[in-house]
Coordinates of C-alpha atoms in Angstrom, one line a residue:
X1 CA 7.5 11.0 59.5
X2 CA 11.3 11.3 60.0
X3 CA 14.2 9.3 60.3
X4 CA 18.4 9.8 61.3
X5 CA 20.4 8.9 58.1
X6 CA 23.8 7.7 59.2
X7 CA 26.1 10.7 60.1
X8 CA 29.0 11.8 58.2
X9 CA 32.6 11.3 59.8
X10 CA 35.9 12.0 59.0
X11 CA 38.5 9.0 58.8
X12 CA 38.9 9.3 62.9
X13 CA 35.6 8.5 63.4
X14 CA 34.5 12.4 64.5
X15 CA 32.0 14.4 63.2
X16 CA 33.1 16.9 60.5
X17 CA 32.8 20.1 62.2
X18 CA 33.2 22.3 58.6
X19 CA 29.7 20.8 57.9
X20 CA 26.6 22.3 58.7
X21 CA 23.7 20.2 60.8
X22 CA 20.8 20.0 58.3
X23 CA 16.9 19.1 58.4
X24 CA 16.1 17.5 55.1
X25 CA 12.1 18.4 54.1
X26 CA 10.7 16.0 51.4
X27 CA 7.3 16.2 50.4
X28 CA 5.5 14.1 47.7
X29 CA 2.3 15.5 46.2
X30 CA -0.6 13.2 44.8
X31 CA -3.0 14.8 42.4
X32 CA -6.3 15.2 43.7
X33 CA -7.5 11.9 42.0
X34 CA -5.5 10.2 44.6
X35 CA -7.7 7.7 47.0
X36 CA -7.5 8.2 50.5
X37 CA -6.4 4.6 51.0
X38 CA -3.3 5.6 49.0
X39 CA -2.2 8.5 50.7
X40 CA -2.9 6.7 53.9
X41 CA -0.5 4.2 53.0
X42 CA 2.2 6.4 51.7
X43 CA 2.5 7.9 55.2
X44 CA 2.7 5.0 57.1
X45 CA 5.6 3.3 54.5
X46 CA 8.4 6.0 53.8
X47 CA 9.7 3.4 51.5
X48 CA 6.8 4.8 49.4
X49 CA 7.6 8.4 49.3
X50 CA 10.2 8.4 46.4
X51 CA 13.2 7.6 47.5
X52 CA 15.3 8.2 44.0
X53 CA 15.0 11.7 44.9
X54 CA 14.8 12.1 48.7
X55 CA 18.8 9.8 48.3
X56 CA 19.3 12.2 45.2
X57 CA 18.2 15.3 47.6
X58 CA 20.6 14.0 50.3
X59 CA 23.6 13.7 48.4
X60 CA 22.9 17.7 46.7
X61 CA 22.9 18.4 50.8
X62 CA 26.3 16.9 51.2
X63 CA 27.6 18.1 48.0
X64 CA 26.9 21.4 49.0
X65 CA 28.8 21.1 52.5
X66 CA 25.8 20.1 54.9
X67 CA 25.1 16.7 57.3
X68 CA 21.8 15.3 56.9
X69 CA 21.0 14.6 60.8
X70 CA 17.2 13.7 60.5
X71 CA 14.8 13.5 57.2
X72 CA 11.4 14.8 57.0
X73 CA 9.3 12.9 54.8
X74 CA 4.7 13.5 54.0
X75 CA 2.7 13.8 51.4
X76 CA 0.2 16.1 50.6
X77 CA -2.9 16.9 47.7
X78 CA -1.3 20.4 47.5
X79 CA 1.1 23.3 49.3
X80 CA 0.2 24.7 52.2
X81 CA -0.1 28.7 51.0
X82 CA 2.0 30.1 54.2
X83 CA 4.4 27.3 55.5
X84 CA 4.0 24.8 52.1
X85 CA 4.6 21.6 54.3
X86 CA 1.6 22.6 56.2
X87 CA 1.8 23.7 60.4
X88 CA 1.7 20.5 61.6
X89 CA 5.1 19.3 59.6
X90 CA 6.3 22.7 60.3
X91 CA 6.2 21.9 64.3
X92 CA 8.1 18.5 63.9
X93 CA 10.8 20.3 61.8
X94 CA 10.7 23.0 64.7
X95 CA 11.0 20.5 67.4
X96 CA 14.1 18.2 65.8
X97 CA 16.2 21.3 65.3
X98 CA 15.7 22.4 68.9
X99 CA 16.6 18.2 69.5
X100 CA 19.6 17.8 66.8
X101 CA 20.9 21.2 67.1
X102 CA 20.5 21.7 63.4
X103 CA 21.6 25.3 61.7
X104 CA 19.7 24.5 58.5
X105 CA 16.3 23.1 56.6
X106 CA 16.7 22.5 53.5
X107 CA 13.5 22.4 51.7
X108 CA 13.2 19.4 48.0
X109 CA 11.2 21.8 46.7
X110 CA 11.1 25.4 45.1
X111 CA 9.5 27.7 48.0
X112 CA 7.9 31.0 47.4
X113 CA 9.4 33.8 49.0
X114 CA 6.7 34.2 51.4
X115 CA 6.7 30.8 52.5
X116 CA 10.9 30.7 52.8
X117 CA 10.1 34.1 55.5
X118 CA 7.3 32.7 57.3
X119 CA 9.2 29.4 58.0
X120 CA 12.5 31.0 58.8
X121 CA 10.4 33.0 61.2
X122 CA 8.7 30.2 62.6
X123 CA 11.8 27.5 62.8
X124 CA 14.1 30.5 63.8
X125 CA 17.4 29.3 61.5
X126 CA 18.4 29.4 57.8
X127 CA 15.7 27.9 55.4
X128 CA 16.9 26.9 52.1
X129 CA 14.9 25.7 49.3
X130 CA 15.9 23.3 46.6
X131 CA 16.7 26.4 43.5
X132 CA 18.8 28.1 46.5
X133 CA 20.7 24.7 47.6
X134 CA 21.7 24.0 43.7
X135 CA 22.8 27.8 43.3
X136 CA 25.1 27.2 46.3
X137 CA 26.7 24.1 44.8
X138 CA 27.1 25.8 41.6
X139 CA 28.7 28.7 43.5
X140 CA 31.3 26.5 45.1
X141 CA 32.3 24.3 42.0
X142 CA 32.8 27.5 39.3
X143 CA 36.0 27.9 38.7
X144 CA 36.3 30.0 35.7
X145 CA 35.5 33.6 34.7
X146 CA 32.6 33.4 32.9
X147 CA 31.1 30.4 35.3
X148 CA 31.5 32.8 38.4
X149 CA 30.0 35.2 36.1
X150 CA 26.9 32.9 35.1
X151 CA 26.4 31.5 39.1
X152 CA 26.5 34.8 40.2
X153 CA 23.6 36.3 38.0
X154 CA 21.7 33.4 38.6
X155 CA 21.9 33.6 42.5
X156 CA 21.2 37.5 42.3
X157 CA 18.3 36.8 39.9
X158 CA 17.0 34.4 42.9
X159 CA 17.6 36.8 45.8
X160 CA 16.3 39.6 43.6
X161 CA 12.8 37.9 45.0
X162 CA 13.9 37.4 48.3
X163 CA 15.5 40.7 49.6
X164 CA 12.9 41.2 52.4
X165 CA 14.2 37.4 53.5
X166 CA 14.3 38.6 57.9
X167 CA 15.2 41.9 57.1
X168 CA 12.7 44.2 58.5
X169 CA 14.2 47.2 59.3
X170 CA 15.2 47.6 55.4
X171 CA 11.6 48.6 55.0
X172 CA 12.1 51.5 57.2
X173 CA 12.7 54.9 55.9
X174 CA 16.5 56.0 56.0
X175 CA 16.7 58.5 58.9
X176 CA 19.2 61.1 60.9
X177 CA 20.1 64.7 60.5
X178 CA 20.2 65.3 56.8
X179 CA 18.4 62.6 55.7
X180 CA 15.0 63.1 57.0
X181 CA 12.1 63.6 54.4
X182 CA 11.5 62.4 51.1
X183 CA 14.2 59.7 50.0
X184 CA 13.8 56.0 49.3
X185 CA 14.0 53.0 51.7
X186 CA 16.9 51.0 52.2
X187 CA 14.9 48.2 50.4
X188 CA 14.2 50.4 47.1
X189 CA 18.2 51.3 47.5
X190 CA 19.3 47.4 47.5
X191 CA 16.6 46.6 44.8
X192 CA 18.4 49.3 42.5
X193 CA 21.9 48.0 43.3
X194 CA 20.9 44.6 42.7
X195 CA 18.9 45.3 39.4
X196 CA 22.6 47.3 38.5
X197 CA 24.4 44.3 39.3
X198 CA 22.7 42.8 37.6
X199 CA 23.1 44.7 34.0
X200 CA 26.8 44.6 34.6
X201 CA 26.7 41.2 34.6
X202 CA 24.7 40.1 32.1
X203 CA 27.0 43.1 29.6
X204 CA 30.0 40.7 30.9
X205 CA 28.0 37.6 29.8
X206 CA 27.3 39.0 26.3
X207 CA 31.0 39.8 25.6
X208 CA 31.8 36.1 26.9
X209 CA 28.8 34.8 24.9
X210 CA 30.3 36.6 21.4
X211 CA 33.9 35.3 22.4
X212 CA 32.1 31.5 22.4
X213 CA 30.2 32.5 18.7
X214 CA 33.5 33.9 17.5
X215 CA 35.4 30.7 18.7
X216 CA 32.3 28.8 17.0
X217 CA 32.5 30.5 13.7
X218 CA 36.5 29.6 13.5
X219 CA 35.2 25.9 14.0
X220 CA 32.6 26.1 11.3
X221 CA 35.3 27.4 9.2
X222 CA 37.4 25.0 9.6
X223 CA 34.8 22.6 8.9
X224 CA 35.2 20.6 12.3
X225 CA 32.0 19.2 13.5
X226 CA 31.2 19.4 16.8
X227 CA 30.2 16.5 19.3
X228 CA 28.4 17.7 22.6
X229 CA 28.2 15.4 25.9
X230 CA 24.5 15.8 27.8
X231 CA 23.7 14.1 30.5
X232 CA 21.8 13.7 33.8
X233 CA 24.8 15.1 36.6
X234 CA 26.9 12.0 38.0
X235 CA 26.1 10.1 34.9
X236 CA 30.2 9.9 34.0
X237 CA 30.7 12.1 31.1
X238 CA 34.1 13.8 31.8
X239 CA 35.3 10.2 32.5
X240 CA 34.3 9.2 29.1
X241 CA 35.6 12.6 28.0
X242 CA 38.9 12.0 29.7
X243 CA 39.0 8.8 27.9
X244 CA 38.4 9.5 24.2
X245 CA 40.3 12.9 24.2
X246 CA 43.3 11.6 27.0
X247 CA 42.7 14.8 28.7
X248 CA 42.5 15.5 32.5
X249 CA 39.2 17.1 33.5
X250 CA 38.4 16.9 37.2
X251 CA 36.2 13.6 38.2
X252 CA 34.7 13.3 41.2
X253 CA 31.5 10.7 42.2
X254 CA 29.2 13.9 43.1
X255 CA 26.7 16.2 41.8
X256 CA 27.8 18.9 39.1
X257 CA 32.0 18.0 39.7
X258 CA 31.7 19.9 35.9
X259 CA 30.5 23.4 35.7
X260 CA 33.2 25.3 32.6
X261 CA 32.8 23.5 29.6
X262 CA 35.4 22.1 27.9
X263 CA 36.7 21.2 24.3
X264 CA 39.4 19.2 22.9
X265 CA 40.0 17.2 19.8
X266 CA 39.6 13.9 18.9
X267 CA 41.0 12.5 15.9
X268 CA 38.7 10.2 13.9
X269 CA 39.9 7.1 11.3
X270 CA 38.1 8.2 8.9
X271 CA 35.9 11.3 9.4
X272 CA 39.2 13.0 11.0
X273 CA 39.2 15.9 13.2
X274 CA 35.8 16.9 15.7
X275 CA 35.3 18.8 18.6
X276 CA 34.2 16.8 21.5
X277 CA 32.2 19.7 24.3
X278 CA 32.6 18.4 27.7
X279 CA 29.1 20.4 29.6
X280 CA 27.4 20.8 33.1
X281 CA 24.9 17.8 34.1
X282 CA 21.5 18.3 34.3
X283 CA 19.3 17.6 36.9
X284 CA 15.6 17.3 38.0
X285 CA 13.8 20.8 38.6
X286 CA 17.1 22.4 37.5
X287 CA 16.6 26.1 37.9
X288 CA 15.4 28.1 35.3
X289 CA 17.6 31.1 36.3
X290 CA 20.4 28.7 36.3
X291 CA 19.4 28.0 32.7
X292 CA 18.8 31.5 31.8
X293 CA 22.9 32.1 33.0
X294 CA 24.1 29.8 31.3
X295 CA 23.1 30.3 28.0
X296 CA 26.9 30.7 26.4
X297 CA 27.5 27.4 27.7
X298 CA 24.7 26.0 26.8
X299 CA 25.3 27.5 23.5
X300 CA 28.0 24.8 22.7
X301 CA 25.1 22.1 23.0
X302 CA 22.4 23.6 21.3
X303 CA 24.8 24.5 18.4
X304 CA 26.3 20.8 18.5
X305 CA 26.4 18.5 15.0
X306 CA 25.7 15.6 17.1
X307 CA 24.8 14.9 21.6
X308 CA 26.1 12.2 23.4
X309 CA 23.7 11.6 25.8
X310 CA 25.3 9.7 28.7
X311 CA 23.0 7.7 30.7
X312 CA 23.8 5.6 33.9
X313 CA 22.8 2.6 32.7
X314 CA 23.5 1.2 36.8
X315 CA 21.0 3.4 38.4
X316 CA 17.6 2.0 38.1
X317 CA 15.5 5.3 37.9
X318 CA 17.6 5.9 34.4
X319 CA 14.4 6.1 32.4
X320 CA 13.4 9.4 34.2
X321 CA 16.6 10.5 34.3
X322 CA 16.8 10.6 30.2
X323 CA 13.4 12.2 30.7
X324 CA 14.7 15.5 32.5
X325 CA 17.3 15.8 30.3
X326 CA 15.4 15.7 26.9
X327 CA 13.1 18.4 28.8
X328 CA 16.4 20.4 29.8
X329 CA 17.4 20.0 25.7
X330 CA 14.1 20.9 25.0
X331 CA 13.9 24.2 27.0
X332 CA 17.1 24.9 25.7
X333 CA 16.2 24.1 22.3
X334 CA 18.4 21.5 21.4
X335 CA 15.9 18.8 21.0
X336 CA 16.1 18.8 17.6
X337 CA 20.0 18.0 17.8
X338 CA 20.5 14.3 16.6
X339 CA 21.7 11.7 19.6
X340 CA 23.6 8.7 20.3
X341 CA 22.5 7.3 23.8
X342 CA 25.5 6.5 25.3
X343 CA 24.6 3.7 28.0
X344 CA 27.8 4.3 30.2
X345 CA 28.9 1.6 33.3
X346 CA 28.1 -1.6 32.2
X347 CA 31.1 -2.6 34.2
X348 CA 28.4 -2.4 37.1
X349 CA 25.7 -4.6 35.7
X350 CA 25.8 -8.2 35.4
X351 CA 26.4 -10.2 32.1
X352 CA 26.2 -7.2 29.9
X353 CA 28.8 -6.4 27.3
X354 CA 29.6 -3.3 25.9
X355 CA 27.8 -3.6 21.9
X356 CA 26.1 -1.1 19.7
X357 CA 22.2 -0.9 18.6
X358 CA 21.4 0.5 15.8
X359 CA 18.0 1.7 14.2
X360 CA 16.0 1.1 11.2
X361 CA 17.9 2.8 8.9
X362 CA 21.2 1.3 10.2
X363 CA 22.7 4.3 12.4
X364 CA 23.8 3.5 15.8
X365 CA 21.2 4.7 17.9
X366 CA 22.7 3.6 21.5
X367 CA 26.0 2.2 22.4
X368 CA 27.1 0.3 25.5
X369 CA 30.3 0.8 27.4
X370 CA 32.2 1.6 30.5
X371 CA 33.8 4.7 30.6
X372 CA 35.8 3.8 33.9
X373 CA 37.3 0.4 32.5
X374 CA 37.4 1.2 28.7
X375 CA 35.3 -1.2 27.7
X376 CA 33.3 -0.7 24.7
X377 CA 35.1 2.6 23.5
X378 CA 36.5 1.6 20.4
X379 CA 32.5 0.7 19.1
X380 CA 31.7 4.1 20.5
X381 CA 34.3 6.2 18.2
X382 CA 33.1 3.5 15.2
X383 CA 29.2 4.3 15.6
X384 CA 30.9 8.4 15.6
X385 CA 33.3 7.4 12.6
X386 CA 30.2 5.6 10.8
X387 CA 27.6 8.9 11.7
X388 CA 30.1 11.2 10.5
X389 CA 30.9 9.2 7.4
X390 CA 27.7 8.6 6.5
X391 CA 27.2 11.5 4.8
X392 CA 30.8 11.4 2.8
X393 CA 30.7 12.3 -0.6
X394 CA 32.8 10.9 -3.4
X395 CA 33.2 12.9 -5.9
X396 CA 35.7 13.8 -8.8
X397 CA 36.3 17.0 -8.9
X398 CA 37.9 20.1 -11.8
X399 CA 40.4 22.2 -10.5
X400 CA 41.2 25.0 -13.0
X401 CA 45.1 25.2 -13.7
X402 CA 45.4 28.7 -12.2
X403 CA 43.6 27.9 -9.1
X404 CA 46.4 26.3 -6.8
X405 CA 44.3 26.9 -3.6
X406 CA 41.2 25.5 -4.5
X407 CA 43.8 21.9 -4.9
X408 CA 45.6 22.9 -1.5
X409 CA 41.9 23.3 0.3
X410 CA 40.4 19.7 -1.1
X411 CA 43.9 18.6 0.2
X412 CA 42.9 19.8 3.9
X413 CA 39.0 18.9 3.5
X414 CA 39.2 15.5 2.2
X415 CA 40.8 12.9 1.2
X416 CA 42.6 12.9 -1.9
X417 CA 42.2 9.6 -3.6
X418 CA 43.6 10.2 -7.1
X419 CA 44.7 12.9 -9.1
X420 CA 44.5 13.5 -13.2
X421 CA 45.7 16.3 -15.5
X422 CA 43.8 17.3 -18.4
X423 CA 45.2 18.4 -21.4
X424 CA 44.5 22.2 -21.3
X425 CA 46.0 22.0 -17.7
X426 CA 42.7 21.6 -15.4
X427 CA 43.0 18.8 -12.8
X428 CA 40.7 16.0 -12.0
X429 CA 40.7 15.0 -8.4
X430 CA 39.2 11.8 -6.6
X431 CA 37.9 12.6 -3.4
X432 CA 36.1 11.8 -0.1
X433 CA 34.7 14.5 1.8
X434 CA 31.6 16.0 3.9
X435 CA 28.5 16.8 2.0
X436 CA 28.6 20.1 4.2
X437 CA 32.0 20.6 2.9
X438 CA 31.3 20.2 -0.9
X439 CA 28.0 22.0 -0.5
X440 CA 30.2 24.9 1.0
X441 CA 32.7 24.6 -2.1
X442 CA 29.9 24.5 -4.6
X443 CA 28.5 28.4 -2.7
X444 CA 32.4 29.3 -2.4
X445 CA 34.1 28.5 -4.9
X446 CA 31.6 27.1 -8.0
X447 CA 32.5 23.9 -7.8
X448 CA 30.8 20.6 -9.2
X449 CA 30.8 17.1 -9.7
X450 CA 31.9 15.7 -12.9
X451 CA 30.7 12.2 -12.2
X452 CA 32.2 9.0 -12.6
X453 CA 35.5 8.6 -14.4
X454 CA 38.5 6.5 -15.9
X455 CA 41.5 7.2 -15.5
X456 CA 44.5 6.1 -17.6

């Protein structure tokens, strides 16, 4: 079945002309389990066919510049192997474009490269599938080097399997006087180009990639730990971002407003400095050569001390939304990075303040707050203080006499509760600092407790 969502206007009531008329395909699959009864239902109610992500399909389609003019919605047991949506779905698509004048289908679904050329040939316009319409988005919203860098590979590494894509005559041997005979096709000749491309790019990404581990090592080095937002896209972490570090990262209510990562400082009562990693949203079916690009930004998450993982705590489906990111962590292999759930705009749900839960052994495990009003901020940076702090030694401390930097460094590390000279000169100092750190000065520098003591 099909219906018209609304079109989108501009503010004088006219159709934006800038935006391309598009066919949205949705599909739903049921296992082969599935009664006949209930797939006879589901395609008589399209209130049934999983509307969280045919709406979330329709607003990646107008982030990426198109207007939705008529949805295609069915189900099936499995793809069809030539046009996946089957002939009969691929006729109503066929016969709305000719009706709304559409220049695109956009497909919620990753198609094989066959089935993307046989439609295309059949529905004679532009067929895009969901990996494709997520690579485009991405392609508009990078702004810096290395994410032009990262979209790029990805959308070559996509077309690398679509170069045939209505292009027959690249099959045909290159011709004319001189170039008769042996020689490759014009589709071997792209296919090398690309595969060169290709190597460039990914020598540019590894150069970028050791700028990122060198910028890392400084970090470790200066003993910062390092706080990483995650989140499903749209769930409002650059506004919380924006709000702990006072920064001004672009906001915007649509899908993947944040592509280039960014990092900033944010000063602590009593654990002090961190780095806090503003990243790109996650999403479901989120391409795996997207993930395979962007594996120096990813970097920053997978090497985090600690994930915020923002969740909007207003959209119903939120459940399976934390699922696809723990399986985007997981792939990524940051599933083993500890979390705080961060359950962001409460200011949207009724009679729920902003609070803090915490778990068995007393950590905050999920805090509560609106990243748009404020509200509930403060108890997020205390359950960061209190994870941080946690594991804060206190410890006294010898400092040899003739070893003025080792004092100067303890200074910098921790904080320096009191200080005692000893009679041949040594110095006993009070302090509060990181286990990491002290573990650091006991390989560094020999260093040790000397327990509890008075002084006079």
């Amino acid at each position: 079945m099909f219906e018209r969502p609304g079109t989108l206007e501009d503010a004088s009531g006219l159709r934006d002309p800038s935006r391309e008329r598009a066919i949205l395909v949705h599909v739903d699959f049921f296992s082969h389990g599935a009664s006949p009864q209930a797939i006879s239902s589901s395609r008589t109610d399209f209130a049934r066919i999983d509307n969280d992500a045919l709406a979330e399909f329709r607003e990646l389609a107008i982030s990426a510049g198109a207007e939705p003019v008529a949805v295609v919605s069915g189900t099936r047991r499995k793809p069809d192997a030539k046009y996946f949506i089957g002939t009969g779905k691929a006729d109503e698509v066929l016969a709305l474009i000719e009706h709304e004048q559409a220049e695109l289908v956009l497909v919620d679904a990753p198609l094989a490269p066959s089935q993307e050329r046989n439609l295309e040939r059949l529905l004679k316009c532009r067929v895009l599938d969901r990996t494709g319409l997520i690579l485009d988005i991405f392609a508009q919203r990078a702004t810096s080097h290395e994410g032009r860098l990262q979209v790029e590979l990805a959308q070559l590494r996509h077309l690398s399997t679509r170069l045939v894509r209505g292009w027959t005559h690249l099959e045909r041997q290159k011709g004319g006087i001189g170039l008769r005979g042996p020689g490759e096709t014009q589709l071997e000749t792209d296919r090398r180009l690309l595969a060169a491309r290709i190597k460039q790019l990914n020598k540019r990404l590894d150069k970028v990639q050791n700028q990122r581990e060198q910028s890392r090592r400084s970090r470790r080095k200066a003993e910062m730990p390092t706080v990483s937002l995650v989140g499903y896209t749209n769930a409002g972490k650059s506004t919380l971002f924006n709000r702990l570090t006072d920064s001004g990262v672009y906001t915007a209510d649509q899908l993947f407003a944040t592509l280039d990562p960014t990092l900033r400082r944010l000063e602590l009562p009593d654990t002090g400095t961190i780095i806090l990693a503003d990243t790109v949203g996650f999403i479901r079916h989120l391409p795996h050569d997207l993930v395979a690009a962007f594996r120096s930004t990813l970097e920053e998450t997978r090497q985090a001390d600690l994930l915020l993982h923002v969740i909007d705590a207003s959209n119903e489906n939120y459940p399976q939304q934390i699922e696809q990111v723990n399986a985007v962590l997981k792939e990524i292999g940051a599933d083993k990075v500890p979390q705080i759930e961060v359950f962001n705009k409460v200011d949207l749900l009724a009679d729920h303040p902003a609070r803090l839960d915490r778990g068995e052994e007393g950590l905050v495990r999920r805090a509560w707050c609106s990243a748009q009003t404020g509200e509930g901020l403060e108890l997020l940076q205390t359950a960061l203080d209190q994870r941080f702090s946690a594991d804060q030694l206190h410890e006294w401390i010898r400092v040899p006499a003739a070893n003025g930097r080792l004092r100067a460094r303890l200074f910098d590390l921790g904080k320096v509760l009191r200080e005692q000279v000893e009679d041949n000169g040594d110095l006993l100092l009070e302090v509060e600092l990181a286990r990491r750190d002290f573990e650091n000065l006991q390989k560094t520098e020999g260093v040790r407790a000397e327990g509890n003591r008075s002084v006079s």
